[in-house]
Tab-separated table of C-alpha atoms in Angstrom:
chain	number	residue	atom	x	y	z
A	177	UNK	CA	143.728	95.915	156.059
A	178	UNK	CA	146.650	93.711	157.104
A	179	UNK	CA	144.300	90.490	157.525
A	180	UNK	CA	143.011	91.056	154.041
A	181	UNK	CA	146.853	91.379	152.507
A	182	UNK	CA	147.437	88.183	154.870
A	183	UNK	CA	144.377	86.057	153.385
A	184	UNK	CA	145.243	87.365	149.884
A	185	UNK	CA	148.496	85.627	150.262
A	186	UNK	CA	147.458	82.188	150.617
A	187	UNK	CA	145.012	82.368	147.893
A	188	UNK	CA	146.528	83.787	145.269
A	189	UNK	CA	143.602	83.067	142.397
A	190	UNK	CA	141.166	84.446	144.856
A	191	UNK	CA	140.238	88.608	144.361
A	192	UNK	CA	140.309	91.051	147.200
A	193	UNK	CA	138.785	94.456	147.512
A	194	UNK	CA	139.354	96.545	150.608
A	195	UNK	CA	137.394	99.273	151.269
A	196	UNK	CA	138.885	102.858	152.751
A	197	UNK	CA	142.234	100.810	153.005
A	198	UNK	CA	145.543	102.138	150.726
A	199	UNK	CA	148.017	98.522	150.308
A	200	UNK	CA	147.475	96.168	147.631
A	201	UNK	CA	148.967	93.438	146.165
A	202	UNK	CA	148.414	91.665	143.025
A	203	UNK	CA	144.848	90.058	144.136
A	204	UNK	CA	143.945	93.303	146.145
A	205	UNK	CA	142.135	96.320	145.058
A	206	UNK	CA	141.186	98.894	147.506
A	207	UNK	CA	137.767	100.784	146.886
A	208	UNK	CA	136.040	104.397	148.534
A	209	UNK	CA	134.741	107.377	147.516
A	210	UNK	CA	135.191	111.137	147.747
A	211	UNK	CA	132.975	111.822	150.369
A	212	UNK	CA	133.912	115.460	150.841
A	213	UNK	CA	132.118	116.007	147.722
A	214	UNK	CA	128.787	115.790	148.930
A	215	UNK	CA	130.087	117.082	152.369
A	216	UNK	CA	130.659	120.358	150.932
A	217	UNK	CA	126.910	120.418	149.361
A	218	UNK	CA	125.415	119.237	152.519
A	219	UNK	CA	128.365	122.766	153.820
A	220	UNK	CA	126.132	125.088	151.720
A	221	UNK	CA	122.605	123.734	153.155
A	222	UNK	CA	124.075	124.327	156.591
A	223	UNK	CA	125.397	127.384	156.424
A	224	UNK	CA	122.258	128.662	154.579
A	225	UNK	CA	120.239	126.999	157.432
A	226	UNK	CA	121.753	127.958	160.476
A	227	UNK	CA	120.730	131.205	163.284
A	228	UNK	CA	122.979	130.818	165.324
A	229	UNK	CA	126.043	130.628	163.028
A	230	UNK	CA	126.978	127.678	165.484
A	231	UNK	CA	126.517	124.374	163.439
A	232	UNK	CA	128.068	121.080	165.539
A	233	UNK	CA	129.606	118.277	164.323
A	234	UNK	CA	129.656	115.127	165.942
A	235	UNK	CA	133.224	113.400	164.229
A	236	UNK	CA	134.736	109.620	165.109
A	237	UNK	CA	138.179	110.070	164.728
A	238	UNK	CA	140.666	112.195	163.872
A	239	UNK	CA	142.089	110.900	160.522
A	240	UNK	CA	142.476	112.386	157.508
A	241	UNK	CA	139.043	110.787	155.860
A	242	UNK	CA	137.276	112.410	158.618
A	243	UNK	CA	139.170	115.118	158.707
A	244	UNK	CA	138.759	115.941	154.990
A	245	UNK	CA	134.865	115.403	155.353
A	246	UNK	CA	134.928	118.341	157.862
A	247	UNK	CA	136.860	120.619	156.263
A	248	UNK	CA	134.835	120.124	152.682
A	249	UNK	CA	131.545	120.287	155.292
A	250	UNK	CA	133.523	123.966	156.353
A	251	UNK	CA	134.106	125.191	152.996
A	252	UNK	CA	130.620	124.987	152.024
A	253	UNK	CA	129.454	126.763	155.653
A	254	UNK	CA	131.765	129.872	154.864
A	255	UNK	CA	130.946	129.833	151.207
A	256	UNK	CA	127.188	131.091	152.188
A	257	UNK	CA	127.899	132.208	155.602
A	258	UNK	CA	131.056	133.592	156.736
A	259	UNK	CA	129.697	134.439	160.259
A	260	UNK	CA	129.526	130.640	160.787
A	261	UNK	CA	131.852	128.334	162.257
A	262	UNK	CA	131.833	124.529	162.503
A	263	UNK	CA	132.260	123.211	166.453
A	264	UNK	CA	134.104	119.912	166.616
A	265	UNK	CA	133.207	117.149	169.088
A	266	UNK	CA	135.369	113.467	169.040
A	267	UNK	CA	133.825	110.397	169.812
A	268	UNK	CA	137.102	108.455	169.206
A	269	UNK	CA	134.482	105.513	167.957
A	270	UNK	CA	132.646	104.784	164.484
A	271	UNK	CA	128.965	103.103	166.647
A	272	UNK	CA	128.615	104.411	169.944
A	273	UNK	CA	125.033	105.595	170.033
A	274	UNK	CA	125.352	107.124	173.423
A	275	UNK	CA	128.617	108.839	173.035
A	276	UNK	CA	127.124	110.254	169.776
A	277	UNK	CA	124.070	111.428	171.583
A	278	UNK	CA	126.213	113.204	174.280
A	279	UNK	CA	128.249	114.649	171.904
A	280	UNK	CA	125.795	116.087	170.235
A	281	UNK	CA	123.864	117.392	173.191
A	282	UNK	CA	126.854	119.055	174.249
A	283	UNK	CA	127.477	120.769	170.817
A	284	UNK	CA	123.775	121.843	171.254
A	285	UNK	CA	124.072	123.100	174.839
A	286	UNK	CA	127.054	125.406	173.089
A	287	UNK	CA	124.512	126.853	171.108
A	288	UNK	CA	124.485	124.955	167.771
A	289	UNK	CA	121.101	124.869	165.467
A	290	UNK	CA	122.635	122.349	163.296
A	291	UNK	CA	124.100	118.988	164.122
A	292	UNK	CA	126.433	117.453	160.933
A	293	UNK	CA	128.221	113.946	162.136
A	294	UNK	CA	130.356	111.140	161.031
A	295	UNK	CA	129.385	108.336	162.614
A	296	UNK	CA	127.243	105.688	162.089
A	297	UNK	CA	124.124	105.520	164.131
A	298	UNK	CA	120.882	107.896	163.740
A	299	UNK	CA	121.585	109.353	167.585
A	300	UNK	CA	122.646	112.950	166.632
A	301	UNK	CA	119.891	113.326	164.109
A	302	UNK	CA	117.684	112.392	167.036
A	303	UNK	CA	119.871	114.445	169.208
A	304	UNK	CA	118.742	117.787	167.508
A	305	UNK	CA	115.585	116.540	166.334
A	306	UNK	CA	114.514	116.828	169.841
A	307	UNK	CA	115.968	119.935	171.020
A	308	UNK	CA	114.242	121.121	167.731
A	309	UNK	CA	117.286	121.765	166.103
A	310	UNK	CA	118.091	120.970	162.314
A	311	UNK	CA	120.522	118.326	160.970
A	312	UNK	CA	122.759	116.829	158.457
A	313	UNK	CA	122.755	113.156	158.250
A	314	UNK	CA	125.408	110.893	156.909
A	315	UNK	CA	125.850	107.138	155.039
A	316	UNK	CA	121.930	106.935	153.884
A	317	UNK	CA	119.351	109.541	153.792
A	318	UNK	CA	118.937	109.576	157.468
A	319	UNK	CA	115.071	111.989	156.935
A	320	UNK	CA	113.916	108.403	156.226
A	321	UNK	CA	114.516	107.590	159.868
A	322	UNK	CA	114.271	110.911	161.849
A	323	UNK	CA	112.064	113.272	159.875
A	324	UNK	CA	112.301	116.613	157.562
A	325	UNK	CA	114.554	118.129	160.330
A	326	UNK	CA	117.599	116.180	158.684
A	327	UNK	CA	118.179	118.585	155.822
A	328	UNK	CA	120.054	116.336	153.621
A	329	UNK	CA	122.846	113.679	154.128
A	330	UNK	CA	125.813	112.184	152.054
A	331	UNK	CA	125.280	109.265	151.191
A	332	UNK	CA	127.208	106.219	150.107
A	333	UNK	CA	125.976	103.837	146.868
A	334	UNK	CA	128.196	100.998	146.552
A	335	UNK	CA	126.362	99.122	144.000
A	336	UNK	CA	128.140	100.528	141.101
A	337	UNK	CA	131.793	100.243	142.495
A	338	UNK	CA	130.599	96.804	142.815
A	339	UNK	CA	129.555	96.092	140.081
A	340	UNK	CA	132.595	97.213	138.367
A	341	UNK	CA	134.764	94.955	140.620
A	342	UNK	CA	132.365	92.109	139.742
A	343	UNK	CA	132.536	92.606	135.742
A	344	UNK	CA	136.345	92.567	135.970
A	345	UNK	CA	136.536	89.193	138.089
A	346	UNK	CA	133.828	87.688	135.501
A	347	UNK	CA	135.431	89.011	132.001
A	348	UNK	CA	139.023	88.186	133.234
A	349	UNK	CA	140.056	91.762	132.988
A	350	UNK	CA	140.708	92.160	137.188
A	351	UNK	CA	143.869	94.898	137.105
A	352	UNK	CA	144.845	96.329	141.228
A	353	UNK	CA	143.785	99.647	141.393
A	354	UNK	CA	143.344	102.075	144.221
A	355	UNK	CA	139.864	103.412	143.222
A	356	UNK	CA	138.564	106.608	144.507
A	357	UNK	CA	135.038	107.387	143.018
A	358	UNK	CA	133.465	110.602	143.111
A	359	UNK	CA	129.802	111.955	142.188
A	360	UNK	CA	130.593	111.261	138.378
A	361	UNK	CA	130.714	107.706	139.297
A	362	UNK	CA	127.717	107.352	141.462
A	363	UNK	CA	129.203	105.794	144.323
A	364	UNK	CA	128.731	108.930	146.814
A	365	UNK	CA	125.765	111.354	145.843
A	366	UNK	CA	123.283	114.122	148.225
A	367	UNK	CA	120.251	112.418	149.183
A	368	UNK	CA	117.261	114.693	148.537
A	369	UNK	CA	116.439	117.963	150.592
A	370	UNK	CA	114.162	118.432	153.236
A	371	UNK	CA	111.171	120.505	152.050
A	372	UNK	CA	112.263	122.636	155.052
A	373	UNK	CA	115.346	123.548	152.998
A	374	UNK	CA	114.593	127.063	150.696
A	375	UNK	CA	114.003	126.745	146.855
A	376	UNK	CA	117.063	129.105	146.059
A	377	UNK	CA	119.280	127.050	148.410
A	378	UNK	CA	118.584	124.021	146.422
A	379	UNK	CA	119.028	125.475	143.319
A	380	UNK	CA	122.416	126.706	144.653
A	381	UNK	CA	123.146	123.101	145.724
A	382	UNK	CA	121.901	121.583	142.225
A	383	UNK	CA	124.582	124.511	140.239
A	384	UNK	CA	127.351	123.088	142.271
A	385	UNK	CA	126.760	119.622	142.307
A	386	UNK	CA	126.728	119.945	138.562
A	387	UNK	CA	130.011	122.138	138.505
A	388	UNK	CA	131.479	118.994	140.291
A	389	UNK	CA	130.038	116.587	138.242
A	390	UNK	CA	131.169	118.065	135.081
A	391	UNK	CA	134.260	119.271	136.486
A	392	UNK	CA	134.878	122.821	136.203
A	393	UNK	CA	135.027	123.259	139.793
A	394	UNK	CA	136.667	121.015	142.996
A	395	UNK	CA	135.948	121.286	146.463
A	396	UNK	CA	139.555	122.030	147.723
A	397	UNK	CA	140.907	124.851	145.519
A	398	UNK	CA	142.554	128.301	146.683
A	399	UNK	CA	142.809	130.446	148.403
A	400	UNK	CA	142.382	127.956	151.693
A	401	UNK	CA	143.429	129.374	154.904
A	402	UNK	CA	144.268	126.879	157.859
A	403	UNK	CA	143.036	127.113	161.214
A	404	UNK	CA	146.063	128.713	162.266
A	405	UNK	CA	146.012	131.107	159.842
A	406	UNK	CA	148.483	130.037	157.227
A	407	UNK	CA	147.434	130.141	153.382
A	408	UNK	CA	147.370	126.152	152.770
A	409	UNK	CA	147.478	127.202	149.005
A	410	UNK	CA	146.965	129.972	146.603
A	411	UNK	CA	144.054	130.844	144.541
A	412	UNK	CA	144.744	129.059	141.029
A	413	UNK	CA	145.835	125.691	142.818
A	414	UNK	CA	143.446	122.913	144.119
A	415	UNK	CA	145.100	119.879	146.379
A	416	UNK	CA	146.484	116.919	145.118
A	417	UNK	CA	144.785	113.348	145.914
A	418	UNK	CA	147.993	112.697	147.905
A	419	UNK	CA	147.354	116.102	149.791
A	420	UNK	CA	143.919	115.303	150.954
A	421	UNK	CA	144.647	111.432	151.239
A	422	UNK	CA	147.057	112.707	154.041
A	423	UNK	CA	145.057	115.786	155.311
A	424	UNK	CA	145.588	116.211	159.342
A	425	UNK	CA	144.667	119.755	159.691
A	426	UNK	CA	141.922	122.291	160.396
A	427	UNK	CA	141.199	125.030	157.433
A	428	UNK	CA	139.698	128.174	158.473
A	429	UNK	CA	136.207	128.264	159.870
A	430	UNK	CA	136.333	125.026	162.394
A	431	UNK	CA	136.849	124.791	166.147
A	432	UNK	CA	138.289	122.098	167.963
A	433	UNK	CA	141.768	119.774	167.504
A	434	UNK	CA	143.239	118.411	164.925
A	435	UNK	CA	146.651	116.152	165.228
A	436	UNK	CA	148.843	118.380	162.369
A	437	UNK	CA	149.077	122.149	161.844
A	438	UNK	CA	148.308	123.275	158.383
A	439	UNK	CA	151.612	124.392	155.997
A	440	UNK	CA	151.707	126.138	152.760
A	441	UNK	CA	151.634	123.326	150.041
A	442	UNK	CA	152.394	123.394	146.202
A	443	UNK	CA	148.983	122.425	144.799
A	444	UNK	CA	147.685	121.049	141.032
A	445	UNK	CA	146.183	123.680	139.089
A	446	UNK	CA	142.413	123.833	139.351
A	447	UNK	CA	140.009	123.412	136.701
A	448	UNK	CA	139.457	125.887	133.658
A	449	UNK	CA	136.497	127.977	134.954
A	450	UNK	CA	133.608	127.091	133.169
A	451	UNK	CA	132.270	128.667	130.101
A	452	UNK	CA	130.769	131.034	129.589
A	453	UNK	CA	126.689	130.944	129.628
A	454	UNK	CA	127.429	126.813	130.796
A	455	UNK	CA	124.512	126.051	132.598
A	456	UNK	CA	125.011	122.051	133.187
A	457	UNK	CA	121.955	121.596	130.530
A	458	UNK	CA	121.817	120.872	126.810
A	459	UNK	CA	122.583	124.134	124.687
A	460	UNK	CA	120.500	125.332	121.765
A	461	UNK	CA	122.410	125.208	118.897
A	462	UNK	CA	122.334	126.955	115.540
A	463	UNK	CA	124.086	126.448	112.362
A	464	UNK	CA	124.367	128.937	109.394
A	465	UNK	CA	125.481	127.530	105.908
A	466	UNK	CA	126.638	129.169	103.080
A	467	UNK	CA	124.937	126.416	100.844
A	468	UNK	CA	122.036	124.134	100.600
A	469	UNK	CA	121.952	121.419	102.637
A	470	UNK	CA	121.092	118.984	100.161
A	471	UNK	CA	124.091	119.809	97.563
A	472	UNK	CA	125.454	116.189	99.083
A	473	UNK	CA	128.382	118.615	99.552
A	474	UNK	CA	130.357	121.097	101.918
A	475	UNK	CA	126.860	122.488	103.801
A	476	UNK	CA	125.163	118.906	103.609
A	477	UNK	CA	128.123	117.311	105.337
A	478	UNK	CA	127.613	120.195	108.327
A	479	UNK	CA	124.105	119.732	108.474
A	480	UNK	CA	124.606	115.587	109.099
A	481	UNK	CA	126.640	117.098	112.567
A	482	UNK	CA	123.814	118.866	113.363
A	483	UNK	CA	121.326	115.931	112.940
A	484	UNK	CA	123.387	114.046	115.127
A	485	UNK	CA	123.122	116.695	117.244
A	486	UNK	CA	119.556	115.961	117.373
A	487	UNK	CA	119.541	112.528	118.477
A	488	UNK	CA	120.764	113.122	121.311
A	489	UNK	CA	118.480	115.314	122.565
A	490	UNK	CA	120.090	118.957	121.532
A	491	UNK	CA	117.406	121.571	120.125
A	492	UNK	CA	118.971	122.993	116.945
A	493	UNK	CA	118.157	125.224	113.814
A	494	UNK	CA	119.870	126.171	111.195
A	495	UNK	CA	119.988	128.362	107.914
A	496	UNK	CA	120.598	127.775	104.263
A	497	UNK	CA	122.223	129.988	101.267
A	498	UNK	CA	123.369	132.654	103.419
A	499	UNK	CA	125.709	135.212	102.036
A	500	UNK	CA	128.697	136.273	103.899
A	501	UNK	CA	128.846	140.170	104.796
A	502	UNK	CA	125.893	142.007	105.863
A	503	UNK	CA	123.588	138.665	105.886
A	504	UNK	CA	125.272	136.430	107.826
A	505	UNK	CA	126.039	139.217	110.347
A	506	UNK	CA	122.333	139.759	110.744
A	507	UNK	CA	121.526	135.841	110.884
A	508	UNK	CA	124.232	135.108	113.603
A	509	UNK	CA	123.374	138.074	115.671
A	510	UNK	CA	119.260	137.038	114.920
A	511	UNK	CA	120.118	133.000	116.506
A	512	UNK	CA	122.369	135.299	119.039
A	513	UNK	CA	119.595	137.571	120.421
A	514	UNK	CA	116.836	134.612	120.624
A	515	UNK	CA	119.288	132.855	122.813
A	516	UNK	CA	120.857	130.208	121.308
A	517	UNK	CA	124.021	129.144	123.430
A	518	UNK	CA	126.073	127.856	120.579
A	519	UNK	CA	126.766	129.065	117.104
A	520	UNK	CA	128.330	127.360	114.398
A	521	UNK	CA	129.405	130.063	111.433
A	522	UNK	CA	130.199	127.294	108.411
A	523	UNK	CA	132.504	129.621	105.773
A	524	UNK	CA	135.198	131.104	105.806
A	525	UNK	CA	134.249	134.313	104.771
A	526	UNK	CA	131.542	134.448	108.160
A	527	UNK	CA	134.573	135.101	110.261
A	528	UNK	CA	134.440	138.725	110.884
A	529	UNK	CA	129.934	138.335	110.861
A	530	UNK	CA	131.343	136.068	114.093
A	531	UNK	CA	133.919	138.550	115.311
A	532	UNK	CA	131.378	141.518	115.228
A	533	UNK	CA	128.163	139.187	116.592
A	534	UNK	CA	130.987	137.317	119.434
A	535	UNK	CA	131.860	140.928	121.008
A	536	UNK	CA	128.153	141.639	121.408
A	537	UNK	CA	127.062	138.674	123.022
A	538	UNK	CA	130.331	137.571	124.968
């Protein structure tokens, strides 16, 4: 980090980016992802996975972008399995292939099924692979290299954070920024599952990936209990980027040290839940119109929405000349009952039809 800040100095016209580093100066940009993301996802496969409720992980150092990693890892564990906890080994190194591999043969000797790691070499993976134990892997998708007993991994993509740094240097539009891309911008991501992971725990994965992608949900919301035992925050909050960008402490769930001890904080507040009958797909949509749609008018300027609607890929249907009162009650609660997810009632007088129709199907 310092070099680059150095360097940057004496060539001023030239553009930095450092990546996982937090100074900057006019010609320096720092670049990473949120990681924890799919560290939480790869949590739920885990948890869902595991016997023995012991699942090992194999970490380099304690900082707070490992630390973070684990505790998202954690969250995802208890979510599914509350019986489980998450046993902490240090390697104090990012390659070491043998201190890896005795790390993780000690987790394993402790009775861990599941072997998760931050580090950069295959050797855990390989580790529990032949014990016959299961495992997460980490940077690519690690199954490539060790088999179907790597469940999943988080994986980095770098190509479109560099891309982006690229097309500013080349159009003249370079601005310092601290980036931090999550899953929306496809710089981390899950690789695939193993076919030895369960079809309803990837369809549990696949609903919360999408809740992240589309935002109603974040990985570090309340309640979150430390590792000693203190409430970190209150349900209704989630954690600031500052708050995880400085996270030194254990939540709830993992065993082994940490440098800090975790204190009540004064979180954001977390994302509207989502609503209701979301499913992370394209709705069906219906329209009701108290006109024609070809009067050129009030119902014709409605149904050009609803074509639009249509090219780009929404299923619609509509209906024409319906009178308010009894009519448009039945037609709303008709579109209603053959499940469209989305109703659009176009007069005035259709508000109490929607009232009625609403209260049935909430």
């Amino acid at each position: 980090m310092d070099p680059t800040i150095t360097v940057a100095q004496e060539f001023p016209d030239t553009h930095f980016v450092h990546i996982s580093g937090f100074k900057t100066a006019p010609n320096v940009s720092t670049g990473f992802g949120r990681m924890y993301q799919p560290r939480y996802l790869s949590g739920l496969v885990a948890g869902s996975m595991t016997k023995s409720n012991i699942i090992g992980y194999v970490a380099a150092f304690p900082i707070p972008e490992v630390i973070r990693g684990i505790n998202a890892f954690t969250l995802g564990v208890k979510e599914v399995n509350p019986d489980a906890e998450v046993r902490v080994v240090w390697t104090n190194t990012w390659f070491g292939p043998p201190e890896e591999k005795e790390a993780a043969e000690a987790l394993l000797d402790q009775g861990a099924d599941v072997i998760a790691q931050h580090q950069d070499t295959t050797e855990p993976q390989k580790a529990a692979a032949d014990r016959g134990a299961l495992s997460i892997g980490y940077d690519s998708d690690m199954r490539a290299f060790v088999g179907d007993t790597v469940l999943t991994s988080p994986v980095w993509n770098w190509g479109p954070m560099y891309l982006m740094f690229a097309e500013q240097v080349m159009n003249g539009t370079w601005e310092t920024q601290q980036f931090w891309g999550g899953m929306d911008t496809g710089v981390v991501d899950l690789a695939p599952l193993s076919p030895m992971v369960p079809e309803d725990v990837a369809s549990l994965v696949e609903e919360k990936k999408q809740a992240i992608l589309n935002g109603s949900t974040d990985v570090f919301c309340g309640p979150l209990v430390g590792q000693n035992g203190v409430e970190v925050l209150a349900e209704g909050q989630c954690l600031t980027d500052e708050q995880m960008l400085s996270m030194d402490y254990f939540l709830d769930g993992v065993v082994g040290e940490a440098p800090g001890e975790a204190q009540p904080l004064e979180g954001k507040a977390a994302p509207a839940p989502e609503s209701v009958g979301s499913t992370g797909e394209l709705p069906k949509v219906a329209f009701v119109y108290v006109g024609p749609v070809g009067d050129l008018g009030w119902s014709y300027a409605h149904d050009q929405g609803r074509l639009a609607l249509e090219e780009m890929g929404v299923e619609t249907a509509y209906s024409e000349l319906v009178p308010e009162g009894p009519d448009a009650t039945r037609v709303i609660r008709d579109y209603a009952a053959k499940g469209y997810d989305l109703i659009f009632a176009t007069s005035f007088g259709y508000m109490d039809s929607v009232i009625e129709v609403a209260q049935e199907f909430p």
